[in-house]
PDB file of C-alpha atoms in Angstrom:
ATOM      1  CA  MET A 478      85.376 219.374 -71.043  1.00  0.00           C
ATOM      2  CA  THR A 479      88.424 221.499 -70.437  1.00  0.00           C
ATOM      3  CA  PRO A 480      91.084 222.193 -73.059  1.00  0.00           C
ATOM      4  CA  LEU A 481      93.321 219.641 -71.310  1.00  0.00           C
ATOM      5  CA  HIS A 482      90.778 216.901 -72.070  1.00  0.00           C
ATOM      6  CA  HIS A 483      90.958 217.735 -75.776  1.00  0.00           C
ATOM      7  CA  ILE A 484      94.762 217.723 -75.710  1.00  0.00           C
ATOM      8  CA  GLY A 485      94.781 214.414 -73.820  1.00  0.00           C
ATOM      9  CA  ASN A 486      92.332 212.826 -76.268  1.00  0.00           C
ATOM     10  CA  PHE A 487      94.426 214.051 -79.204  1.00  0.00           C
ATOM     11  CA  ILE A 488      97.609 212.533 -77.730  1.00  0.00           C
ATOM     12  CA  ARG A 489      95.763 209.298 -76.893  1.00  0.00           C
ATOM     13  CA  GLU A 490      94.567 208.967 -80.496  1.00  0.00           C
ATOM     14  CA  LEU A 491      98.117 209.453 -81.756  1.00  0.00           C
ATOM     15  CA  VAL A 492      99.540 206.842 -79.370  1.00  0.00           C
ATOM     16  CA  ILE A 493      96.858 204.267 -80.183  1.00  0.00           C
ATOM     17  CA  GLN A 494      97.981 204.291 -83.823  1.00  0.00           C
ATOM     18  CA  ILE A 495     101.459 202.965 -82.931  1.00  0.00           C
ATOM     19  CA  PRO A 496     101.582 199.171 -83.414  1.00  0.00           C
ATOM     20  CA  LEU A 497     102.600 197.200 -80.327  1.00  0.00           C
ATOM     21  CA  TRP A 498     105.342 195.351 -82.190  1.00  0.00           C
ATOM     22  CA  CYS A 499     107.051 198.710 -82.817  1.00  0.00           C
ATOM     23  CA  VAL A 500     106.846 199.584 -79.137  1.00  0.00           C
ATOM     24  CA  ARG A 501     108.263 196.184 -78.221  1.00  0.00           C
ATOM     25  CA  ILE A 502     111.187 196.582 -80.623  1.00  0.00           C
ATOM     26  CA  LEU A 503     111.948 200.069 -79.309  1.00  0.00           C
ATOM     27  CA  PHE A 504     111.807 198.854 -75.700  1.00  0.00           C
ATOM     28  CA  LEU A 505     114.048 195.853 -76.375  1.00  0.00           C
ATOM     29  CA  GLY A 506     116.366 198.051 -78.413  1.00  0.00           C
ATOM     30  CA  THR A 507     116.754 200.375 -75.462  1.00  0.00           C
ATOM     31  CA  LEU A 508     117.589 197.476 -73.143  1.00  0.00           C
ATOM     32  CA  ILE A 509     120.089 196.081 -75.654  1.00  0.00           C
ATOM     33  CA  ALA A 510     121.715 199.511 -76.058  1.00  0.00           C
ATOM     34  CA  VAL A 511     122.117 199.849 -72.292  1.00  0.00           C
ATOM     35  CA  PHE A 512     123.493 196.283 -72.162  1.00  0.00           C
ATOM     36  CA  LEU A 513     126.115 197.121 -74.789  1.00  0.00           C
ATOM     37  CA  TRP A 514     126.980 200.369 -73.020  1.00  0.00           C
ATOM     38  CA  VAL A 515     127.520 198.515 -69.733  1.00  0.00           C
ATOM     39  CA  LEU A 516     129.715 195.948 -71.502  1.00  0.00           C
ATOM     40  CA  ARG A 517     131.932 198.737 -72.853  1.00  0.00           C
ATOM     41  CA  LEU A 518     132.480 200.381 -69.462  1.00  0.00           C
ATOM     42  CA  PRO A 519     136.071 200.058 -68.249  1.00  0.00           C
ATOM     43  CA  ARG A 520     136.649 197.624 -65.417  1.00  0.00           C
ATOM     44  CA  GLU A 521     138.134 200.378 -63.268  1.00  0.00           C
ATOM     45  CA  THR A 522     134.831 202.259 -63.137  1.00  0.00           C
ATOM     46  CA  THR A 523     132.735 199.249 -62.200  1.00  0.00           C
ATOM     47  CA  THR A 524     134.968 197.655 -59.580  1.00  0.00           C
ATOM     48  CA  PRO A 525     135.783 199.048 -56.116  1.00  0.00           C
ATOM     49  CA  GLU A 526     139.400 200.035 -55.520  1.00  0.00           C
ATOM     50  CA  ASN A 527     140.129 197.248 -53.045  1.00  0.00           C
ATOM     51  CA  ALA A 528     138.325 194.500 -54.955  1.00  0.00           C
ATOM     52  CA  THR A 529     139.974 191.124 -54.699  1.00  0.00           C
ATOM     53  CA  HIS A 530     137.300 188.830 -56.179  1.00  0.00           C
ATOM     54  CA  TRP A 531     135.728 188.651 -59.604  1.00  0.00           C
ATOM     55  CA  TYR A 532     132.184 188.956 -58.229  1.00  0.00           C
ATOM     56  CA  GLN A 533     132.864 192.456 -56.933  1.00  0.00           C
ATOM     57  CA  ASN A 534     132.765 193.791 -60.490  1.00  0.00           C
ATOM     58  CA  LEU A 535     129.368 195.472 -60.821  1.00  0.00           C
ATOM     59  CA  LYS A 536     129.438 195.137 -64.613  1.00  0.00           C
ATOM     60  CA  ILE A 537     128.853 191.389 -64.301  1.00  0.00           C
ATOM     61  CA  TRP A 538     125.707 191.814 -62.215  1.00  0.00           C
ATOM     62  CA  ALA A 539     124.374 194.691 -64.323  1.00  0.00           C
ATOM     63  CA  CYS A 540     124.812 192.622 -67.490  1.00  0.00           C
ATOM     64  CA  LEU A 541     123.141 189.644 -65.844  1.00  0.00           C
ATOM     65  CA  ALA A 542     120.144 191.755 -64.785  1.00  0.00           C
ATOM     66  CA  LEU A 543     119.849 193.329 -68.235  1.00  0.00           C
ATOM     67  CA  ALA A 544     120.164 189.950 -69.971  1.00  0.00           C
ATOM     68  CA  ILE A 545     117.377 188.518 -67.818  1.00  0.00           C
ATOM     69  CA  GLN A 546     115.176 191.503 -68.651  1.00  0.00           C
ATOM     70  CA  ILE A 547     115.907 191.173 -72.372  1.00  0.00           C
ATOM     71  CA  VAL A 548     115.006 187.474 -72.313  1.00  0.00           C
ATOM     72  CA  ILE A 549     111.818 188.050 -70.327  1.00  0.00           C
ATOM     73  CA  TYR A 550     110.569 190.909 -72.479  1.00  0.00           C
ATOM     74  CA  SER A 551     111.441 189.157 -75.731  1.00  0.00           C
ATOM     75  CA  ILE A 552     109.516 186.012 -74.717  1.00  0.00           C
ATOM     76  CA  PHE A 553     106.396 187.591 -73.241  1.00  0.00           C
TER      77      PHE A 553
END
């Protein structure tokens, strides 16, 4: 075995010790943080200059996609 195998096995043993519920909370927390960040973006940065309709605001669709991901990953 090469030294990289020993390093890889050491890292694998460290990662195995982390409970899956902690990983799930960290992952969902990251999605929620991005969701909140997107909500706080100003409308001017998420809408094209010549936008005339509400559905042209990209913040709406980004929040919808993030909300769906949060629901899916919190259920499964």
